[in-house]
Short mmCIF file of C-alpha atoms and ligand atoms in Angstrom, two decimals:
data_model
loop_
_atom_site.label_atom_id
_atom_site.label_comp_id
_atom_site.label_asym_id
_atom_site.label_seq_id
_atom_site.Cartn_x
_atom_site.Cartn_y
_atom_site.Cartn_z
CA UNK A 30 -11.46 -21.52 -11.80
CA UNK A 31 -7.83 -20.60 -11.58
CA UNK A 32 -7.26 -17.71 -9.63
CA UNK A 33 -10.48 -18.14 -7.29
CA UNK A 34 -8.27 -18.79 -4.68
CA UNK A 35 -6.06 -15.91 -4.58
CA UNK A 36 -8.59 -13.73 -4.90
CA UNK A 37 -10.75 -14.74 -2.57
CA UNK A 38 -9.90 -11.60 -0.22
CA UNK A 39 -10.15 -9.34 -2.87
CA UNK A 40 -14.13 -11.25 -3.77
CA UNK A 41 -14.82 -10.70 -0.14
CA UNK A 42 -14.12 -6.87 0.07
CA UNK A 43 -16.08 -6.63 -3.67
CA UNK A 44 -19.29 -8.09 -1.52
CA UNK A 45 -19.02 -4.61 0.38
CA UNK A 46 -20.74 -3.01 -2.60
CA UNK A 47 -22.06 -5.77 -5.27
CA UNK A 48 -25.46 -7.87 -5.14
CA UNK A 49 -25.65 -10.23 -2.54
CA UNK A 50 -26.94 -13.15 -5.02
CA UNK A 51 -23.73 -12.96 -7.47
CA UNK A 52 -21.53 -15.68 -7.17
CA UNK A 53 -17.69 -15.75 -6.14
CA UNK A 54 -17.28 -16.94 -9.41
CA UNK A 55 -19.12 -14.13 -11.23
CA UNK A 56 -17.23 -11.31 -9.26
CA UNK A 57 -14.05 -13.43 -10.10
CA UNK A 58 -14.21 -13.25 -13.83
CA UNK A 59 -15.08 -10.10 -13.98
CA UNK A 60 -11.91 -8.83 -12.64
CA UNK A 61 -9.85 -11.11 -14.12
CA UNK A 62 -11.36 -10.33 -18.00
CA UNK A 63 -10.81 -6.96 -16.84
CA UNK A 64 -7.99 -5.74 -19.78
CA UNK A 65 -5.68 -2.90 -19.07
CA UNK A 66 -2.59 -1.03 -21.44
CA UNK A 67 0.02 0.80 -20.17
CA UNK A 68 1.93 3.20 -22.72
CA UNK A 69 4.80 4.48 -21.65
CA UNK A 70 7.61 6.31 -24.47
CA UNK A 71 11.37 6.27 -23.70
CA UNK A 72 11.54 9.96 -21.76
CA UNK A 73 8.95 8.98 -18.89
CA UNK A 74 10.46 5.37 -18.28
CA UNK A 75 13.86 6.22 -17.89
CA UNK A 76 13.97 7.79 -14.68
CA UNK A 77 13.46 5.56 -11.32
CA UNK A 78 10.59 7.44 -10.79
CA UNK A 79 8.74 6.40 -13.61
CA UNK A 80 10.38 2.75 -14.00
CA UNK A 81 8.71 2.55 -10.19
CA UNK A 82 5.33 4.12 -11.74
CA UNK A 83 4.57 1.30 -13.67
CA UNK A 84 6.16 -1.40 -11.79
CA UNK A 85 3.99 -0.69 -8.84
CA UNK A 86 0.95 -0.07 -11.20
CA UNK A 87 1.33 -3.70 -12.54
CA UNK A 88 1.86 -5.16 -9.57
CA UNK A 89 -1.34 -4.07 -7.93
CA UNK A 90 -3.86 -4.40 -10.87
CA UNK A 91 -1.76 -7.87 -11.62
CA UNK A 92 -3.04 -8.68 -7.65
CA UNK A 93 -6.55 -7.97 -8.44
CA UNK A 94 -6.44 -10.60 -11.36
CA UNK A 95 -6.67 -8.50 -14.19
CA UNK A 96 -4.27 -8.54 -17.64
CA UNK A 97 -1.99 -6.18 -18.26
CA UNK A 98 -0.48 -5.45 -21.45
CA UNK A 99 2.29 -3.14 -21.81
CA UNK A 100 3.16 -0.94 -24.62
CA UNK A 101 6.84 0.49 -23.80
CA UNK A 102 10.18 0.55 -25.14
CA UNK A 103 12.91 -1.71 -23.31
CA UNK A 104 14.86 0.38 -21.05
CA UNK A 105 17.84 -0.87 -18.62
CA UNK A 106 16.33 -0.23 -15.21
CA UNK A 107 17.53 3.02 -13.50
CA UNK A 108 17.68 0.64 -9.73
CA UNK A 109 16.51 -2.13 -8.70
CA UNK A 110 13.03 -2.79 -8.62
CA UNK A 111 12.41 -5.80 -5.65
CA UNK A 112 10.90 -8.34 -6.31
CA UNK A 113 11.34 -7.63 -9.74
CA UNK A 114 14.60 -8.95 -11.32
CA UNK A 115 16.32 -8.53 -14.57
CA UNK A 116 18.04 -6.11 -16.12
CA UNK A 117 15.63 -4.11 -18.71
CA UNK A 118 11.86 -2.69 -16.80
CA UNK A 119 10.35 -4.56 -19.63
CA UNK A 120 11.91 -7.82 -18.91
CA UNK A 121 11.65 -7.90 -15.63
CA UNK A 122 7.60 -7.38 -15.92
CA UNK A 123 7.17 -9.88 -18.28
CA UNK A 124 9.39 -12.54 -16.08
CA UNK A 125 6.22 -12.20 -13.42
CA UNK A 126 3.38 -13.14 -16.04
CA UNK A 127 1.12 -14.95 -13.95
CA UNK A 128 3.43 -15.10 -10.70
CA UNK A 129 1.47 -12.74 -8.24
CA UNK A 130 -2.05 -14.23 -9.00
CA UNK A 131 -3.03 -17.32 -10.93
CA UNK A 132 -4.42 -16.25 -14.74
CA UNK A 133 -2.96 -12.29 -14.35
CA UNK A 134 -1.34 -12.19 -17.57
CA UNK A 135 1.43 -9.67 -18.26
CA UNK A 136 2.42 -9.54 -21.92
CA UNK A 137 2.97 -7.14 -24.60
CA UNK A 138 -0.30 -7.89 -26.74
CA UNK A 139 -0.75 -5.58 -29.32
CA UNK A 140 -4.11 -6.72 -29.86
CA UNK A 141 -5.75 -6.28 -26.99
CA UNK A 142 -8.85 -3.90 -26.78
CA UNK A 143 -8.07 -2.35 -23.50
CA UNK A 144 -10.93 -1.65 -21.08
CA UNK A 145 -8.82 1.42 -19.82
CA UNK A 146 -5.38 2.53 -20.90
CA UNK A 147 -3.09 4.16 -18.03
CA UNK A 148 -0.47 6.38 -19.77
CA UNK A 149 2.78 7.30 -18.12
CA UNK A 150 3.61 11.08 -17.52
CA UNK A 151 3.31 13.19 -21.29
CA UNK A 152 3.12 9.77 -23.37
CA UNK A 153 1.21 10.72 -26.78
CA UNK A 154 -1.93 8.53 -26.73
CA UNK A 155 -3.29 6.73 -30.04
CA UNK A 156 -7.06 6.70 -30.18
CA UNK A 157 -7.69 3.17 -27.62
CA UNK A 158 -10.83 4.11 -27.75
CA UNK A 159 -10.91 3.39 -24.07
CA UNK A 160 -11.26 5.82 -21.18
CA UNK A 161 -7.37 7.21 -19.91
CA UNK A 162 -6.02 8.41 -17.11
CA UNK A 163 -2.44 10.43 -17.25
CA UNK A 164 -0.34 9.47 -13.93
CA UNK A 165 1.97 12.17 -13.07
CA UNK A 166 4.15 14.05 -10.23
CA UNK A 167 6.86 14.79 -8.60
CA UNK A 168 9.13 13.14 -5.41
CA UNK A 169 6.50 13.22 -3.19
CA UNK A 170 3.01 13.79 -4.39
CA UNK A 171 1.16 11.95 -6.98
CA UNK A 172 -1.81 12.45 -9.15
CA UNK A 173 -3.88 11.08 -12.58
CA UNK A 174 -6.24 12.53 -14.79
CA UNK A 175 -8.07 11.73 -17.46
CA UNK A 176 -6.71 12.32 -20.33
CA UNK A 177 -7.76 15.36 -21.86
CA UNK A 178 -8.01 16.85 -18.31
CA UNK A 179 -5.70 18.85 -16.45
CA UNK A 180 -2.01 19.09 -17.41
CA UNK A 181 0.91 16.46 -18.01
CA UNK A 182 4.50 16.81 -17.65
CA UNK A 183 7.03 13.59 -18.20
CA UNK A 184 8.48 11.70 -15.18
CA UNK A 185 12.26 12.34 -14.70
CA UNK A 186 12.55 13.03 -11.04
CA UNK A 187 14.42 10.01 -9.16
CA UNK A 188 12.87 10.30 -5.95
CA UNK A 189 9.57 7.92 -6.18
CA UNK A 190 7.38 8.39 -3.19
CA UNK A 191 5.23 10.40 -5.94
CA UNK A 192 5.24 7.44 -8.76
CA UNK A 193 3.61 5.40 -6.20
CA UNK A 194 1.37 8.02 -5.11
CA UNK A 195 0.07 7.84 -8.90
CA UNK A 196 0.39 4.41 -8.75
CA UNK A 197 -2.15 3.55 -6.47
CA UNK A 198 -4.30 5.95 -7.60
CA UNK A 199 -4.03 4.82 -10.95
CA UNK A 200 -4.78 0.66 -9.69
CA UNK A 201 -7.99 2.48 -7.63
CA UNK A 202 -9.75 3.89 -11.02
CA UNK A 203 -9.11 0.36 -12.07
CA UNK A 204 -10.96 -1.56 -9.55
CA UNK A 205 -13.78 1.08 -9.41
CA UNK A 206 -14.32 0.14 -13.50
CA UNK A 207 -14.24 -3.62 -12.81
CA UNK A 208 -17.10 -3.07 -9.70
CA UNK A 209 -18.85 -0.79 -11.95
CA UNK A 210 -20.16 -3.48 -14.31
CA UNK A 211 -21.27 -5.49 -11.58
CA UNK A 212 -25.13 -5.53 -10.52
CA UNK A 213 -24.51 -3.31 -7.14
CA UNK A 214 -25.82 -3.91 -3.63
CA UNK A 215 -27.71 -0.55 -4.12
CA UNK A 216 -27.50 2.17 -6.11
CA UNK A 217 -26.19 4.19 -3.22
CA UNK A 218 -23.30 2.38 -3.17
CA UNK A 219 -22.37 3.75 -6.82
CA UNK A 220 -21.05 7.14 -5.12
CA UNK A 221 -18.19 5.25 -3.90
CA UNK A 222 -17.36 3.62 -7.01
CA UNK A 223 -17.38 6.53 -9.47
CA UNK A 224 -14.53 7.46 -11.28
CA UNK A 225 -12.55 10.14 -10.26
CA UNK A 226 -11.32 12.61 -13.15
CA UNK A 227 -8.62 13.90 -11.33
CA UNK A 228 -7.18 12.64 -8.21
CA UNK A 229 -4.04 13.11 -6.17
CA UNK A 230 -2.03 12.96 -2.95
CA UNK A 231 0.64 15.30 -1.48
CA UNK A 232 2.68 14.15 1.65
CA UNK A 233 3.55 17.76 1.72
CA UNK A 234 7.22 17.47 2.34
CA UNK A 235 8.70 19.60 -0.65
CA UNK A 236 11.51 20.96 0.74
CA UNK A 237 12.32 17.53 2.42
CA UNK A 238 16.25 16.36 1.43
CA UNK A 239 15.93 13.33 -0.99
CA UNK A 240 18.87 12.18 -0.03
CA UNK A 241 20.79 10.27 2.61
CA UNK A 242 18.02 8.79 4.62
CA UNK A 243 19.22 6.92 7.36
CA UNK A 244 16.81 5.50 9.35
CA UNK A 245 18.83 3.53 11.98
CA UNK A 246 17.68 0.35 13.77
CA UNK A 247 14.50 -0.35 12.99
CA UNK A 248 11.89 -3.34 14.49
CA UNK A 249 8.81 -4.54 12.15
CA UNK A 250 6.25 -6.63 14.20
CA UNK A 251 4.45 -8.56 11.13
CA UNK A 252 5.50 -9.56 7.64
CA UNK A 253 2.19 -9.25 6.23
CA UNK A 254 0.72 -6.92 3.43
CA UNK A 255 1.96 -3.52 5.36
CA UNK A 256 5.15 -4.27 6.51
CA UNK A 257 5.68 -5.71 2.86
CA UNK A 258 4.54 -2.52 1.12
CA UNK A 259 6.39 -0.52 3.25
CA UNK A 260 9.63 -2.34 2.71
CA UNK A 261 9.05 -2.23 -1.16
CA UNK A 262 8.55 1.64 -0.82
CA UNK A 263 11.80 1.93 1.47
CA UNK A 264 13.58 -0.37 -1.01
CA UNK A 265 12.92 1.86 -3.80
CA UNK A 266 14.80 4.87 -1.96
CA UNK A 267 17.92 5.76 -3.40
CA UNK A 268 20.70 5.66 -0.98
CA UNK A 269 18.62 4.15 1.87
CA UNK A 270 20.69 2.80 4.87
CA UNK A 271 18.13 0.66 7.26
CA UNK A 272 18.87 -2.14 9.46
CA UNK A 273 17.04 -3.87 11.67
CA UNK A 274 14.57 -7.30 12.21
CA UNK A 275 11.06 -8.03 11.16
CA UNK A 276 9.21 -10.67 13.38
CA UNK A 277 6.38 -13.28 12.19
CA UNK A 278 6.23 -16.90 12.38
CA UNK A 279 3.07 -16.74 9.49
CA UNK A 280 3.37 -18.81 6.32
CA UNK A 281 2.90 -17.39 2.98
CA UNK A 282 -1.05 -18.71 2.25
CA UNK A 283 -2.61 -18.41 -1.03
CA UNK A 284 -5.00 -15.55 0.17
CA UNK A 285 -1.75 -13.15 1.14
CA UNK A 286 -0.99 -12.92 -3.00
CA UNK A 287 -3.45 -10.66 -3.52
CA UNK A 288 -1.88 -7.74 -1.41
CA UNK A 289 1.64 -9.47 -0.24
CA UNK A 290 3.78 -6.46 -2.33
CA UNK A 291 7.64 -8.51 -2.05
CA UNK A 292 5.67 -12.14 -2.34
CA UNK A 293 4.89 -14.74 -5.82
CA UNK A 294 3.01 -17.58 -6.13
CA UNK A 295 6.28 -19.89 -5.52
CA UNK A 296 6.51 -18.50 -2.14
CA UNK A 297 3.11 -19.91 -0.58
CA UNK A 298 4.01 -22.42 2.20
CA UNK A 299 7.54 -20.43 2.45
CA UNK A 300 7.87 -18.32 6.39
CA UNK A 301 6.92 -14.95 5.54
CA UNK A 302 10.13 -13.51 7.37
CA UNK A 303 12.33 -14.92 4.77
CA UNK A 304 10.34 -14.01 1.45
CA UNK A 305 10.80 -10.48 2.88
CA UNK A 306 14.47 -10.96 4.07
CA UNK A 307 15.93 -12.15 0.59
CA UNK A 308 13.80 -9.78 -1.59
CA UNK A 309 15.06 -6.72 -0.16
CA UNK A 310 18.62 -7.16 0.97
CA UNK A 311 19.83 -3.91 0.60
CA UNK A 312 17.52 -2.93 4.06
CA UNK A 313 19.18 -5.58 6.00
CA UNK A 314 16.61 -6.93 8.05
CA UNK A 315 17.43 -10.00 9.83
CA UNK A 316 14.23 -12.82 9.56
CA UNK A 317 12.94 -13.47 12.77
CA UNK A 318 10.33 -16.55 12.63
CA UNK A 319 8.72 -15.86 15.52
CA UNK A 320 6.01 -14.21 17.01
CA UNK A 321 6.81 -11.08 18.58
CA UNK A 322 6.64 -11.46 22.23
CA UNK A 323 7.10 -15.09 22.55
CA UNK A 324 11.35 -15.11 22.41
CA UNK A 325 14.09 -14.23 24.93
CA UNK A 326 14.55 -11.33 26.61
CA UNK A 327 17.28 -10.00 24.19
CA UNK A 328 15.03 -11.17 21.23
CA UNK A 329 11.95 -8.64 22.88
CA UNK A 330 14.52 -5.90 23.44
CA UNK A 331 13.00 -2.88 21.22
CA UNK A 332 14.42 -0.60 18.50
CA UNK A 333 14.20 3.13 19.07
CA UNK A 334 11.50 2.94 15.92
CA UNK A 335 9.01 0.53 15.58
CA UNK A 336 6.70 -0.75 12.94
CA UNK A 337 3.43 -2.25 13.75
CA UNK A 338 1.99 -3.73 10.63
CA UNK A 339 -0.70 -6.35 12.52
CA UNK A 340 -4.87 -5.39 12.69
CA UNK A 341 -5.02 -7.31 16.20
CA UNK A 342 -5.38 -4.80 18.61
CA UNK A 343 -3.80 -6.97 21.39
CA UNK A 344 -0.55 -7.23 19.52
CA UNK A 345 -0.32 -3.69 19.36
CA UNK A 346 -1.01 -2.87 22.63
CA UNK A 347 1.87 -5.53 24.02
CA UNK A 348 4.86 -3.55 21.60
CA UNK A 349 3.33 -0.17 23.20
CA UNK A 350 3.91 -1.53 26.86
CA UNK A 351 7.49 -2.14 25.90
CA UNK A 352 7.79 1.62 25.58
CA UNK A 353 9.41 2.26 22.38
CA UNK A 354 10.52 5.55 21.35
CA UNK A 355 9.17 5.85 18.24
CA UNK A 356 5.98 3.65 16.81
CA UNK A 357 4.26 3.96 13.46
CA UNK A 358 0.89 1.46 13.56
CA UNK A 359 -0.73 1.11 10.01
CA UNK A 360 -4.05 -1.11 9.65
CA UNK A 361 -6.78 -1.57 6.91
CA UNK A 362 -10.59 -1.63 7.60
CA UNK A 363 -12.31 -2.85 4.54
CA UNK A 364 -11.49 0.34 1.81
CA UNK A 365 -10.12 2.46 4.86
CA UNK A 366 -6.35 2.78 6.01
CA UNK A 367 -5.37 3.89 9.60
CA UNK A 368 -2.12 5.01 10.38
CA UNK A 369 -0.74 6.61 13.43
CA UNK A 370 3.14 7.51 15.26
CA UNK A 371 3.24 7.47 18.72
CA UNK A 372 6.50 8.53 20.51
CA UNK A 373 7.26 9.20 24.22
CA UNK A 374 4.77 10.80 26.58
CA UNK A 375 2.21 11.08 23.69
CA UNK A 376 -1.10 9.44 23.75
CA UNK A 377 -0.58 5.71 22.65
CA UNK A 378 -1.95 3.00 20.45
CA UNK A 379 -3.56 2.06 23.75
CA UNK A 380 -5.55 5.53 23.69
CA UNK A 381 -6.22 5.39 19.97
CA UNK A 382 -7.98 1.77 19.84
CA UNK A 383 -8.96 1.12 23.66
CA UNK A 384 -11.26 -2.20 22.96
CA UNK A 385 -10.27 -5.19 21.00
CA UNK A 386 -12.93 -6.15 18.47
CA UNK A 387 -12.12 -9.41 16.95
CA UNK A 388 -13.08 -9.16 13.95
CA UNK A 389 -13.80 -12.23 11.24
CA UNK A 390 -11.55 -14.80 10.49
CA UNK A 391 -11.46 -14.31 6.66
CA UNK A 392 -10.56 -10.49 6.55
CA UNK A 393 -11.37 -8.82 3.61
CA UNK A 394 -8.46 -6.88 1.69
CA UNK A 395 -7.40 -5.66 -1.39
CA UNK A 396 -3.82 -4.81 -3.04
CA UNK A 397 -4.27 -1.19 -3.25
CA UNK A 398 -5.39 -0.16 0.31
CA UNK A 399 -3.26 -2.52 2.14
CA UNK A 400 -0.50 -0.64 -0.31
CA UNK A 401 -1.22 2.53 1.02
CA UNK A 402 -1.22 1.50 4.62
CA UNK A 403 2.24 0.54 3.86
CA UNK A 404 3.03 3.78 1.62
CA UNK A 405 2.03 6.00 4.61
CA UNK A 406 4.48 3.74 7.08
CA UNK A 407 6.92 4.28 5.11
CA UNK A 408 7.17 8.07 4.46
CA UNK A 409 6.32 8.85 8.05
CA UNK A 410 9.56 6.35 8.60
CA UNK A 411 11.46 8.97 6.05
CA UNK A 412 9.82 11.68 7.58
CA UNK A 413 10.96 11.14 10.70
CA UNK A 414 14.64 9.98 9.66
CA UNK A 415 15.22 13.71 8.48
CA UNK A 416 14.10 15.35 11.58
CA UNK A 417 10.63 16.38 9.92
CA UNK A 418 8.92 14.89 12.74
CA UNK A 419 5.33 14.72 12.46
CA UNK A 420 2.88 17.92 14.36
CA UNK A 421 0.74 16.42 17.30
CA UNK A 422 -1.88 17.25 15.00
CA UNK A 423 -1.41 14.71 12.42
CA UNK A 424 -0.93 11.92 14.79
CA UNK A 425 -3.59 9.90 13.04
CA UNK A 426 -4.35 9.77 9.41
CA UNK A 427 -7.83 8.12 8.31
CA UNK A 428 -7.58 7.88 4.89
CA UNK A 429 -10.22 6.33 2.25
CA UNK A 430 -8.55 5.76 -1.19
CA UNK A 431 -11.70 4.96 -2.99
CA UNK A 432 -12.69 8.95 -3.52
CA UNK A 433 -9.42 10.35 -3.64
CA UNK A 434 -10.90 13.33 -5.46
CA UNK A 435 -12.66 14.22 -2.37
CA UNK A 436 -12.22 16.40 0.09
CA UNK A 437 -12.82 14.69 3.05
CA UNK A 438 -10.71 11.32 1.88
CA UNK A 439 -8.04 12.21 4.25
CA UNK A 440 -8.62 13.13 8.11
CA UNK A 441 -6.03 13.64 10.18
CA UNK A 442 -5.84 14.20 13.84
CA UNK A 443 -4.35 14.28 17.26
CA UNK A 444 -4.88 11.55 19.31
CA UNK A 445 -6.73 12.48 22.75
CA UNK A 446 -4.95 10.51 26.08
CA UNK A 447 -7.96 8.27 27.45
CA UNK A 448 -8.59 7.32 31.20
CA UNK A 449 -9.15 4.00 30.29
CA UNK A 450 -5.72 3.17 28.09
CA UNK A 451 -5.41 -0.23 28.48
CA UNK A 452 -1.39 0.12 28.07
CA UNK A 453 -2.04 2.50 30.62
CA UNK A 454 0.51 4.49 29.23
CA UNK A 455 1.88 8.06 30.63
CA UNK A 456 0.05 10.18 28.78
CA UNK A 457 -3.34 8.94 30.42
CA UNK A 458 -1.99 7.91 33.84
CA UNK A 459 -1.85 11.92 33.86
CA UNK A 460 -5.19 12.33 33.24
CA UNK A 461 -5.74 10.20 36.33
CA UNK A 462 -3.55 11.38 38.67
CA UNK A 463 -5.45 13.66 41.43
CA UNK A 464 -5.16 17.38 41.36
CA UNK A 465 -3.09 18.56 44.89
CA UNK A 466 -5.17 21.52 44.75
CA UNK A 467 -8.70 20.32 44.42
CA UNK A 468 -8.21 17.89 47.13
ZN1 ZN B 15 -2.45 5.23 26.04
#
């Protein structure tokens, strides 16, 4: 079965919740006869926000194996969209029919009877007869709705940490319908699968400048899934000055398509460093096929921020020893994303995951949460890069994208120094130093 192979992550994570006896196969086809329209008219897909709506949309439900098939006018795009090329939104979505997954068609079918329709900002509807969600928001929060529910307003901010917001949400409702028609593990498990009428996300940074972000030198350990979606959020940000070096000596395998944001099918047996390197050019990052750790001196010499994008817990214990000043560690944990900053003198990554639990070999994963993990990297990256440096009490984000419409889908919190740090990093050789005065 084409397509089997790429999604054989994605199959893996699906097992979390569906009956044991289904096949591979079975889960398989059902995502990939899975049919989705997007509608989109001219006013909501001419702004960068909206263009980046829907390109991020198809990318992850593309990466899940379902068909997409669009109903929008052909617009010039507003900026680039990486690793999209061409010169209209339109064409440049249709170029990648098929490329991110085997049999994830991407056309403009007419005749398709959608399973779900995804609408763009105020787009008028026609009867799909097909449930609907609205995505909508502004430069940095995010939401959908069903249609019918709540209000809509068109996309024509520029600033798109919002259209991705929506994005994700939007490629989460999808998913959730797909598992849906599977027999479930137990009918407990359905909770987590419901659909979500409403949904959203706010990174709370309204009166943040949009402009001018300069985030200096900048060091990503990994060019997996994270690191990936949080270079194709940072490539999306007008004006963006970066520069800096991404280490990995991995090779593009046909399991990373499913969640690898900047990667296509061509690319598997190419070094991940350099799919990253030539998608996104305008971030100058220099490829460095290597594992962090293993080079010269010079080569292991830190920038003052650093991005962790690896689940081994070693690996991010050896960039905290080398002390950086600034270091933003996202991971994935089956539907969960973690993602915490550590600078100078706060508790570290050390105090935050003291034991290394190896966990399987084959790890499951799926486009949307590893895109979030990458999403939150990225902002707190902005965040930081305009001197809104994060409280001590949001050190930590847990986050579980599934129930969005939840309360408790987001807990943040500080992180609490631990005696037993294995970096054995200031903040806990303080707790272990003895008190003068009770001695
Ligand atoms: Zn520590």
């Amino acid at each position: 079965m084409n397509g089997l192979a790429e999604l054989d992550r994605t199959i893996l994570l699906c097992r979390d919740y569906v009956a044991a006896d289904l096949t591979d196969y079975e889960i398989c086809q059902r995502l990939q006869s899975q049919q989705i329209l997007i509608v989109s008219e001219h006013r909501n897909l001419r702004s960068h926000a909206g263009q980046t709506a829907l390109a991020t949309l198809v990318s992850l439900v593309s990466r899940m194996g379902m068909q997409v098939a669009l109903d929008i006018p052909d617009i010039k795009l507003a900026l680039t969209q990486p690793p999209l090329q061409g010169a209209s939104i339109e064409s440049g979505l249709l170029a990648v029919n098929e490329a991110f997954v085997a049999s994830a068609t991407i056309t403009t079918r007419v005749d398709l009877r959608p399973d779900l329709t995804f609408a763009l900002g105020d787009t008028p509807i026609e009867d799909y007869r097909a449930p609907c969600w609205r995505l909508t928001g502004g430069e940095w929060s995010g939401r959908i709705d069903m249609d019918g529910v709540g209000r809509s307003w068109p996309w024509t901010v520029e600033f798109p940490v919002g259209s991705m917001i929506s994005a994700a949400l939007a490629a989460t409702e999808a998913f959730k319908f797909a598992l849906r028609r599977l027999r479930l593990r137990s009918e407990l498990n359905r909770a987590f699968l419901q659909a979500s009428q409403s949904s959203g996300w706010d990174f709370a940074l309204g009166a943040t400048p949009i402009k001018g972000f300069d985030l200096g030198w900048v060091d990503f350990i990994s060019a997996g899934a994270i690191s990936q979606a949080a270079l194709y959020v940072l490539a999306r940000i007008p004006g963006i000055r970066m520069r800096g070096r991404i280490f990995d000596d991995d090779i593009t395998g046909v399991s990373n398509l499913n969640r690898n944001m900047l990667t296509f099918r061509e690319d598997v047996g190419r070094a991940k460093v350099h799919i990253v390197a030539r998608r996104c050019p305008q971030l100058a990052v220099e490829p460095i096929a290597a594992r962090y750790g293993n080079g010269s001196p010079e080569l292991e010499k830190l920038a003052p921020r650093v991005v962790v994008g690896v689940d081994d817990i070693p690996s991010r214990w050896e960039v905290q020893r080398r002390g950086p000043a600034w270091l933003v560690v996202g991971g994935t944990s089956h539907f969960n994303v973690s993602s915490s900053i550590h600078r100078l003198g706060e508790p570290c990554s050390g105090c935050l995951h003291p034991i290394d639990e190896p966990g399987p070999n084959v790890i499951p994963t799926i486009s949307f949460v590893s895109f979030w993990a990458g999403l939150i990297t990225a902002v707190r990256l902005l965040q930081e890069a305009v001197g809104r440096p994060c409280p001590s009490g949001r050190q930590h984000l847990w986050l579980s994208p599934l129930r969005m419409d939840l309360p408790r889908a987001a807990m943040w919190s500080p992180v609490p120094a631990r005696k037993d740090c294995p970096v054995k990093c200031p903040a806990s050789r303080s707790l272990t130093q003895i008190d003068p005065l009770a001695a």
